[in-house]
CSV table of N, CA and C in Angstrom, one decimal:
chain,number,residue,atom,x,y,z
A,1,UNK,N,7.6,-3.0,-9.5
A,1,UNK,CA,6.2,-3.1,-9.2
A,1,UNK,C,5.6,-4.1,-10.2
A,2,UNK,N,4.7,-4.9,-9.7
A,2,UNK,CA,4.3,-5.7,-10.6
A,2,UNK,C,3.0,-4.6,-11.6
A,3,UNK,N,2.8,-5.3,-12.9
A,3,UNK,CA,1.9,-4.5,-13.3
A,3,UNK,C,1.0,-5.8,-14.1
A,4,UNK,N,1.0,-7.0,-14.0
A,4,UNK,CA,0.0,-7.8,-14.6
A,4,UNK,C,-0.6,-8.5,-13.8
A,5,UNK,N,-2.1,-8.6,-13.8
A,5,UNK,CA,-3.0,-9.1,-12.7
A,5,UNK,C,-3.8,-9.9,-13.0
A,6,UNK,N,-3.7,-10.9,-13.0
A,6,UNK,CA,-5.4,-12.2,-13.1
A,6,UNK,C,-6.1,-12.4,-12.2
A,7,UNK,N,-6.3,-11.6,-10.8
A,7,UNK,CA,-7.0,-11.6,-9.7
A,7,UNK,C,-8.6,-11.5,-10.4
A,8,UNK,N,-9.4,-12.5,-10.1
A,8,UNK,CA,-10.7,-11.8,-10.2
A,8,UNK,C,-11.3,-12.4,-11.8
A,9,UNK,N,-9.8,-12.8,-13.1
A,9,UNK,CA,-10.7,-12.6,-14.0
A,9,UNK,C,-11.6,-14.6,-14.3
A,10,UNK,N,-12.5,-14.3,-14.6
A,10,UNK,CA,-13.6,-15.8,-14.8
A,10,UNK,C,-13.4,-16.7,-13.8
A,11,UNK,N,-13.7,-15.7,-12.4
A,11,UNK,CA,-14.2,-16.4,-11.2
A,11,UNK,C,-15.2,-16.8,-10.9
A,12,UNK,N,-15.5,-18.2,-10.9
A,12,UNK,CA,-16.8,-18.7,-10.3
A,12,UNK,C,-16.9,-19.8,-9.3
A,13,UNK,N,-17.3,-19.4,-8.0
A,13,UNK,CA,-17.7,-19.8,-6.7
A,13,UNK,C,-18.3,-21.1,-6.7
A,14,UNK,N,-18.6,-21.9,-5.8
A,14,UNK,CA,-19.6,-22.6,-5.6
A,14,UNK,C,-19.4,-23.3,-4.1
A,15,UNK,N,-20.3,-23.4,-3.6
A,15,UNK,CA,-20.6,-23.7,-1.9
A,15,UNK,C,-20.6,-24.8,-1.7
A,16,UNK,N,-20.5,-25.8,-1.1
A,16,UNK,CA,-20.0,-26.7,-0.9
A,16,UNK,C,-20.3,-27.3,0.9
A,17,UNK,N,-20.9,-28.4,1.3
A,17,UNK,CA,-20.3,-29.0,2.7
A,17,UNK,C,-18.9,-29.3,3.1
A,18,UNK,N,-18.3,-28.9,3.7
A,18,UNK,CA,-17.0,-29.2,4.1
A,18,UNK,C,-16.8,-30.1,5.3
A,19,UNK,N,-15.6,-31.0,4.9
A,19,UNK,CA,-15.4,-32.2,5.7
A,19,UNK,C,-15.0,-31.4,7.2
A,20,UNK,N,-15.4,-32.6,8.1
A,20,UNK,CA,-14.6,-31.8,9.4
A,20,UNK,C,-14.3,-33.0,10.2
A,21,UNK,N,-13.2,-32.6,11.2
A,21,UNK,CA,-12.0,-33.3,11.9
A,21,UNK,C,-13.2,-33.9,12.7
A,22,UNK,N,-12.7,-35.1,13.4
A,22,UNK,CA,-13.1,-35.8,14.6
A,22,UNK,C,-13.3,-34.8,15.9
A,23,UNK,N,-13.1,-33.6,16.1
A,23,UNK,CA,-14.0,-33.2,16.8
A,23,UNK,C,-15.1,-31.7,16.4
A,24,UNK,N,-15.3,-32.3,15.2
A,24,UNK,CA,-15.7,-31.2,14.8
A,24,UNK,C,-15.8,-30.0,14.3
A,25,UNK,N,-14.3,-29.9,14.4
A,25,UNK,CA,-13.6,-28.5,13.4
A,25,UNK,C,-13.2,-28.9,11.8
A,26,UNK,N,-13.5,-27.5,11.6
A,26,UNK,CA,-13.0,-27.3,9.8
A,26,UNK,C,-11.9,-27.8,9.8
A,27,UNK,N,-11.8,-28.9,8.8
A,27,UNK,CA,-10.5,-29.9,8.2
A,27,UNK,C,-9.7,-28.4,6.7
A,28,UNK,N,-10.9,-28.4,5.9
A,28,UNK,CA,-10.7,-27.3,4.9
A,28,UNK,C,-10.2,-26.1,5.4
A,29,UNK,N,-9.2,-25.5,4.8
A,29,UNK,CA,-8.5,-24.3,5.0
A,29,UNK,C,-8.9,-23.3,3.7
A,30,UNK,N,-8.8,-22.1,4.1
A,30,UNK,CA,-8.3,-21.2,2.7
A,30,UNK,C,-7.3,-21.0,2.1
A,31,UNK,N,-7.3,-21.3,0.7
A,31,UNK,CA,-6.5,-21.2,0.0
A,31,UNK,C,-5.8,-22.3,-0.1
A,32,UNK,N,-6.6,-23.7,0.1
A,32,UNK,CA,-5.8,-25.1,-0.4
A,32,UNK,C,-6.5,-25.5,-1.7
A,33,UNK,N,-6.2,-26.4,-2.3
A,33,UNK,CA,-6.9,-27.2,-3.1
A,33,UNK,C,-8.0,-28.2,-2.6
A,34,UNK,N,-8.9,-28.4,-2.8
A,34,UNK,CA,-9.3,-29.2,-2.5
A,34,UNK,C,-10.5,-30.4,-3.1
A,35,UNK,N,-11.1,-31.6,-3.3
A,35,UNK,CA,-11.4,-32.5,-4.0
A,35,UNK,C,-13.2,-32.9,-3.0
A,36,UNK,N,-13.4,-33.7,-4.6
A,36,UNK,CA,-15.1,-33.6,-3.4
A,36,UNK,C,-14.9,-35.3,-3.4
A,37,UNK,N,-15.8,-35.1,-2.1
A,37,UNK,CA,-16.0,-37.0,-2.1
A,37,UNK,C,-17.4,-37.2,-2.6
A,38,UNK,N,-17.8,-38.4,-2.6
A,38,UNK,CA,-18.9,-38.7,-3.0
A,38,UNK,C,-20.0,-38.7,-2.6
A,39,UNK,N,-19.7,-38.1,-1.0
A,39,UNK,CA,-21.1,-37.4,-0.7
A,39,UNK,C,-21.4,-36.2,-0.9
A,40,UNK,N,-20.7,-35.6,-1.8
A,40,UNK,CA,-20.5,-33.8,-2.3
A,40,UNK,C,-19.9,-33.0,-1.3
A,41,UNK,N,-19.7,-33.9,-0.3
A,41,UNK,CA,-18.7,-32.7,0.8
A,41,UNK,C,-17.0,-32.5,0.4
A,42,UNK,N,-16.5,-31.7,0.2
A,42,UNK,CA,-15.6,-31.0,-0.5
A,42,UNK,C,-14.2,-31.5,1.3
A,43,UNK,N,-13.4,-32.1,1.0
A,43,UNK,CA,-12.1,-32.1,1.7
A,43,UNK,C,-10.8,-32.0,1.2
A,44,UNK,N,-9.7,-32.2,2.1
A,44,UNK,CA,-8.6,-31.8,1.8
A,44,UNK,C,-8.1,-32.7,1.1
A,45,UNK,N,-7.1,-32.7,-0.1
A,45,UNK,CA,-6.3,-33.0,-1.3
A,45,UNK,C,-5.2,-34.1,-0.3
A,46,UNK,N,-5.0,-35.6,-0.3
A,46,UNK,CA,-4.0,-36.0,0.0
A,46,UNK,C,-3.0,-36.0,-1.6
A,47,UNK,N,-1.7,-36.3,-1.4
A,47,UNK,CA,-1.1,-36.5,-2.4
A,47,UNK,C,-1.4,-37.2,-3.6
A,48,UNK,N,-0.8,-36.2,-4.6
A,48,UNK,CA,-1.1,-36.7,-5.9
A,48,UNK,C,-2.6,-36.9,-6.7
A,49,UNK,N,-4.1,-35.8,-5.7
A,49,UNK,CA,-5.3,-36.6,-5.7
A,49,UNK,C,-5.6,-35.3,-6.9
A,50,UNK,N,-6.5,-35.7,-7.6
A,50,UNK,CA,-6.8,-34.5,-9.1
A,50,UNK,C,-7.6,-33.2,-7.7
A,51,UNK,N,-7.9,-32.2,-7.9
A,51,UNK,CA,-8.3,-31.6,-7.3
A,51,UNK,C,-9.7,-30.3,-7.9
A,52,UNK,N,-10.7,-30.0,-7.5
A,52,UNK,CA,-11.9,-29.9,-8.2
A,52,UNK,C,-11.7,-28.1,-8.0
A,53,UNK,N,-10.9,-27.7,-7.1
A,53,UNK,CA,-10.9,-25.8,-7.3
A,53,UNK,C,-10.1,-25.4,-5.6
A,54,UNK,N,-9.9,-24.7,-5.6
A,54,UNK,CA,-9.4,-24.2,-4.0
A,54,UNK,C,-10.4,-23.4,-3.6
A,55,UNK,N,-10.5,-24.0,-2.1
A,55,UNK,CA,-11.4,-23.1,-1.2
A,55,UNK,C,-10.6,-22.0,-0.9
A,56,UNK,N,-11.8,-20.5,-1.0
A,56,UNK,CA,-11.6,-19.5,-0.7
A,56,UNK,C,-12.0,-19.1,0.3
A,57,UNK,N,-13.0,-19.7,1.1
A,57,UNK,CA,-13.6,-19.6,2.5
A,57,UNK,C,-14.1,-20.5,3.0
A,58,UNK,N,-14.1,-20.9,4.1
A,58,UNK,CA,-14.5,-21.7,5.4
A,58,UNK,C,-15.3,-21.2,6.4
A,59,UNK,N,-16.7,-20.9,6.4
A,59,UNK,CA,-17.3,-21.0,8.0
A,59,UNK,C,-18.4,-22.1,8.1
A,60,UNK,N,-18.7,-22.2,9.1
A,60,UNK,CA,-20.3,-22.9,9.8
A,60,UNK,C,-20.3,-24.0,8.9
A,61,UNK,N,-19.4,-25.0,8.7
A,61,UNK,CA,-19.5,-26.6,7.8
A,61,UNK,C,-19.4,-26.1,6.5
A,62,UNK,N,-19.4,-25.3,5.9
A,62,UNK,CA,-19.3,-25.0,4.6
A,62,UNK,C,-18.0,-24.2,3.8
A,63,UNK,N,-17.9,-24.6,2.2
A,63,UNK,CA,-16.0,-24.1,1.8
A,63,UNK,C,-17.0,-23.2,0.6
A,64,UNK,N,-16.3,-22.3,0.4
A,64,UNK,CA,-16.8,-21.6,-1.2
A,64,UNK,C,-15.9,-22.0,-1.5
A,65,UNK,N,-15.8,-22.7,-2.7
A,65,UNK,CA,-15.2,-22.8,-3.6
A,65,UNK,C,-14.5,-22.4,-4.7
A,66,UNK,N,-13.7,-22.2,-5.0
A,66,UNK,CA,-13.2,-21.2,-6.7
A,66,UNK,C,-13.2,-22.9,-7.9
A,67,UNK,N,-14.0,-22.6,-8.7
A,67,UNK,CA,-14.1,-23.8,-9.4
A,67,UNK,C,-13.8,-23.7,-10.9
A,68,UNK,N,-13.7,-22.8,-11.1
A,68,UNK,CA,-13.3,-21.4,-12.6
A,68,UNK,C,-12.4,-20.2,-12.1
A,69,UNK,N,-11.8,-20.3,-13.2
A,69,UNK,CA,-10.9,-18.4,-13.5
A,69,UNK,C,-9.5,-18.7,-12.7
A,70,UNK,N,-9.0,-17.8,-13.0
A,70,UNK,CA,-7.4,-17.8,-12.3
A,70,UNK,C,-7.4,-17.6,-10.8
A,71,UNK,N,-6.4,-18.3,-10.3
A,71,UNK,CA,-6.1,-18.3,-9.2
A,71,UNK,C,-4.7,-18.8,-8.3
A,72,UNK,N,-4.6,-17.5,-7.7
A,72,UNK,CA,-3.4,-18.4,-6.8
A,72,UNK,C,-2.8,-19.2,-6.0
A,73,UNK,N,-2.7,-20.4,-6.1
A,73,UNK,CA,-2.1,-21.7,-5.3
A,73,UNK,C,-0.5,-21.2,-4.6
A,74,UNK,N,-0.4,-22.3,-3.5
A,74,UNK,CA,0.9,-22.5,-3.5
A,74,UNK,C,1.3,-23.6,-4.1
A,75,UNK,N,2.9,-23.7,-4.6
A,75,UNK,CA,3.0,-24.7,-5.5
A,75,UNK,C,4.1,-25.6,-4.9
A,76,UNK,N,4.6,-27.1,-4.8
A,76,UNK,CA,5.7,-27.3,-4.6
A,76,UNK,C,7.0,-27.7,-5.9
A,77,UNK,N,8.2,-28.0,-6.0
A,77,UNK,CA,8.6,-27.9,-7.1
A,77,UNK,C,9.0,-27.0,-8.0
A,78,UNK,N,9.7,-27.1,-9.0
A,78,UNK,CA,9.9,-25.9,-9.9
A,78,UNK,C,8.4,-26.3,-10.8
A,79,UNK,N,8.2,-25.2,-11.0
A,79,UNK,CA,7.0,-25.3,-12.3
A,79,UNK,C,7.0,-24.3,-13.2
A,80,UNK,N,7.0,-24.6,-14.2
A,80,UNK,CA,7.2,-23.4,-15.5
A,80,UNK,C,5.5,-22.6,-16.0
A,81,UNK,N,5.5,-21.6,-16.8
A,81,UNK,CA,4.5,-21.2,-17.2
A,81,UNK,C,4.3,-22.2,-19.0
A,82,UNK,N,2.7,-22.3,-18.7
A,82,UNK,CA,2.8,-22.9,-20.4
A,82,UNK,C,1.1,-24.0,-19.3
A,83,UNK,N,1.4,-24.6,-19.9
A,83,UNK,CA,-0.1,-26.4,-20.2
A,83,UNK,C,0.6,-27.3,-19.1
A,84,UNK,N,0.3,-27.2,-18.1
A,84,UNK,CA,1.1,-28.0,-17.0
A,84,UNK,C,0.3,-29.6,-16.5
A,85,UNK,N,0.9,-30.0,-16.3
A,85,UNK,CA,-0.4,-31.8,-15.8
A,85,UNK,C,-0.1,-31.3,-14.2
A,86,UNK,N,-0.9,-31.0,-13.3
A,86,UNK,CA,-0.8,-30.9,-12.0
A,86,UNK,C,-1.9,-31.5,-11.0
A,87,UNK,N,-1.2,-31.7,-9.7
A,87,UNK,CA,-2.3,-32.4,-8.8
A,87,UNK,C,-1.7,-31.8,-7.4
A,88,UNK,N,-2.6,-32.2,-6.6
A,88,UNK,CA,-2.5,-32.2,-5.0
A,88,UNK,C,-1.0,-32.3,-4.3
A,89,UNK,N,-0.5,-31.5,-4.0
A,89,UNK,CA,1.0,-32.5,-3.3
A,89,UNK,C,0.7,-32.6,-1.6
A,90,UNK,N,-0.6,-33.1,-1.4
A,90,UNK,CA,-0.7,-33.2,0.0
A,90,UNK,C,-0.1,-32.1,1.3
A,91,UNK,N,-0.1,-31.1,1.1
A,91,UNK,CA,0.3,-30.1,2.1
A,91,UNK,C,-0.1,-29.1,1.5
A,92,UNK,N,-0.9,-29.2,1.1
A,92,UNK,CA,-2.0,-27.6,0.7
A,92,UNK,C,-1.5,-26.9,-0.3
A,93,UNK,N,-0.9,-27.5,-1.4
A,93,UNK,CA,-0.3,-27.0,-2.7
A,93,UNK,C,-0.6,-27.6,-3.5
A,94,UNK,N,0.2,-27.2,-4.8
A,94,UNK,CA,-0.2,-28.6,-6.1
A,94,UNK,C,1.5,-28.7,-6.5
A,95,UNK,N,2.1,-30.0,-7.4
A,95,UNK,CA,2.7,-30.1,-7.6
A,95,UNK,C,2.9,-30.7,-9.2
A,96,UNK,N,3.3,-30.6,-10.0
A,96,UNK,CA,4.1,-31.3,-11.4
A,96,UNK,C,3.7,-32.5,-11.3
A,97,UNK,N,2.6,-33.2,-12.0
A,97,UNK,CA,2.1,-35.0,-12.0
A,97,UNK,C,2.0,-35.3,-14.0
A,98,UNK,N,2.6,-36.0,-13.7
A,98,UNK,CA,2.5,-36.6,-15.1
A,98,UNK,C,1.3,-37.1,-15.4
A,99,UNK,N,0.2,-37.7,-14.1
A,99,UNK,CA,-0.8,-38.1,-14.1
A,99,UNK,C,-1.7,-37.3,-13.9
A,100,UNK,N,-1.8,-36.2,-13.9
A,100,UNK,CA,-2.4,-35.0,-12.8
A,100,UNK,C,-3.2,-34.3,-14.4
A,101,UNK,N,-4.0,-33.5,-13.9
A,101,UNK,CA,-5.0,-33.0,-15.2
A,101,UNK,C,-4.1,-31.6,-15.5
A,102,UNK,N,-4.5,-31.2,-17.3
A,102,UNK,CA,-3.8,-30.6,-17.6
A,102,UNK,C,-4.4,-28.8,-17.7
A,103,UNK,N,-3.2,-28.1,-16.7
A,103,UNK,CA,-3.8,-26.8,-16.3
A,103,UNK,C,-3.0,-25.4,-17.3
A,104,UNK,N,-3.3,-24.5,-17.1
A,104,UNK,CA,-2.5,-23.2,-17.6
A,104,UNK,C,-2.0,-22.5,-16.5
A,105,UNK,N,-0.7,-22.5,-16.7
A,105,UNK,CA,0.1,-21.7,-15.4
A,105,UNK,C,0.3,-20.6,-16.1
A,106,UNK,N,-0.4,-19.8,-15.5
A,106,UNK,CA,0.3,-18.2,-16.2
A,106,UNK,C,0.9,-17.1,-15.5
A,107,UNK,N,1.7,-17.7,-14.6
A,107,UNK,CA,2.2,-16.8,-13.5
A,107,UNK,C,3.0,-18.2,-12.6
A,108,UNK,N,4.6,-17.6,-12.7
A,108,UNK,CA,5.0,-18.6,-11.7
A,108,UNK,C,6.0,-17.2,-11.0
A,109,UNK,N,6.1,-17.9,-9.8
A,109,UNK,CA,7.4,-16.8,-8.7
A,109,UNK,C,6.8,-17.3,-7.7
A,110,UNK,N,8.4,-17.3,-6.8
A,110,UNK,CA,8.6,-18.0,-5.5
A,110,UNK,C,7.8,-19.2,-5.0
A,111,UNK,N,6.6,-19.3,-4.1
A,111,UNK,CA,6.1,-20.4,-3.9
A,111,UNK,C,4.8,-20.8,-4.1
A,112,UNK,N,4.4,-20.0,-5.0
A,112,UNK,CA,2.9,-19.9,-5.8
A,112,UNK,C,3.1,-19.7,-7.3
A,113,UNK,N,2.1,-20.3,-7.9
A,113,UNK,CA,1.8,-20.0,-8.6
A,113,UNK,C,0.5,-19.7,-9.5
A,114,UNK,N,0.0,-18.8,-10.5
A,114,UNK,CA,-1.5,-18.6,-11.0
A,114,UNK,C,-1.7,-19.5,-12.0
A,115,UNK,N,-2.9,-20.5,-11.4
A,115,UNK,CA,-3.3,-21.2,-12.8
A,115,UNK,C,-4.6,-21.1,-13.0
A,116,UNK,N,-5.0,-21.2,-14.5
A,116,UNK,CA,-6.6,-21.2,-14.7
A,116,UNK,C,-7.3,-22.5,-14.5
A,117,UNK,N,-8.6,-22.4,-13.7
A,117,UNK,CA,-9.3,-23.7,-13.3
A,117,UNK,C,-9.9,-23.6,-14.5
């Protein structure tokens, strides 16, 4: 049984316009990473792109965002716990970038991992 938990701790939200597909549906998912453009509407992470927090929800054009505190990604790659450089790996995860900004993994197993934004 697991017994250590960073669910919840120095979570802070923030709302956001979310990009949407050519017919009008939510591009943003829950639980990806995802990056804002320069019109402040928040889309999805192509490869390798720094990424600004993972949406936690999607309705009616809009993503809440997690922009602070720990949280669970999926990850691709091996990735160790410690000061990690990570970015976008374009399929709704993050992956190991040498170029990629430098995060705290405090939790690695199977295909996620917890890091603090």
């Amino acid at each position: 049984m697991k017994q250590v938990s960073f669910e919840g701790i120095g979570q802070v939200m923030a709302t956001f316009p979310a990009a949407q597909d050519a017919q009008g549906g939510e591009k943003v998912a829950e639980g990806i990473p995802v990056k804002l453009g320069a019109t402040g509407v928040v889309d999805v992470c192509a490869d390798s792109d720094a990424f600004i927090g993972v949406a936690r929800a999607v309705r009616d054009g809009c993503a809440a965002v997690q922009v602070r505190g720990f949280v669970q990604v999926k990850a691709t790659g091996s990735i160790s716990a410690g000061m990690v450089n990570l970015a976008a790996d374009g399929t709704g995860g993050v992956k190991q970038s040498s170029s990629g900004k430098s995060y705290l993994v405090a939790e690695t197993g199977g295909e996620t991992i917890t890091i603090l934004l």
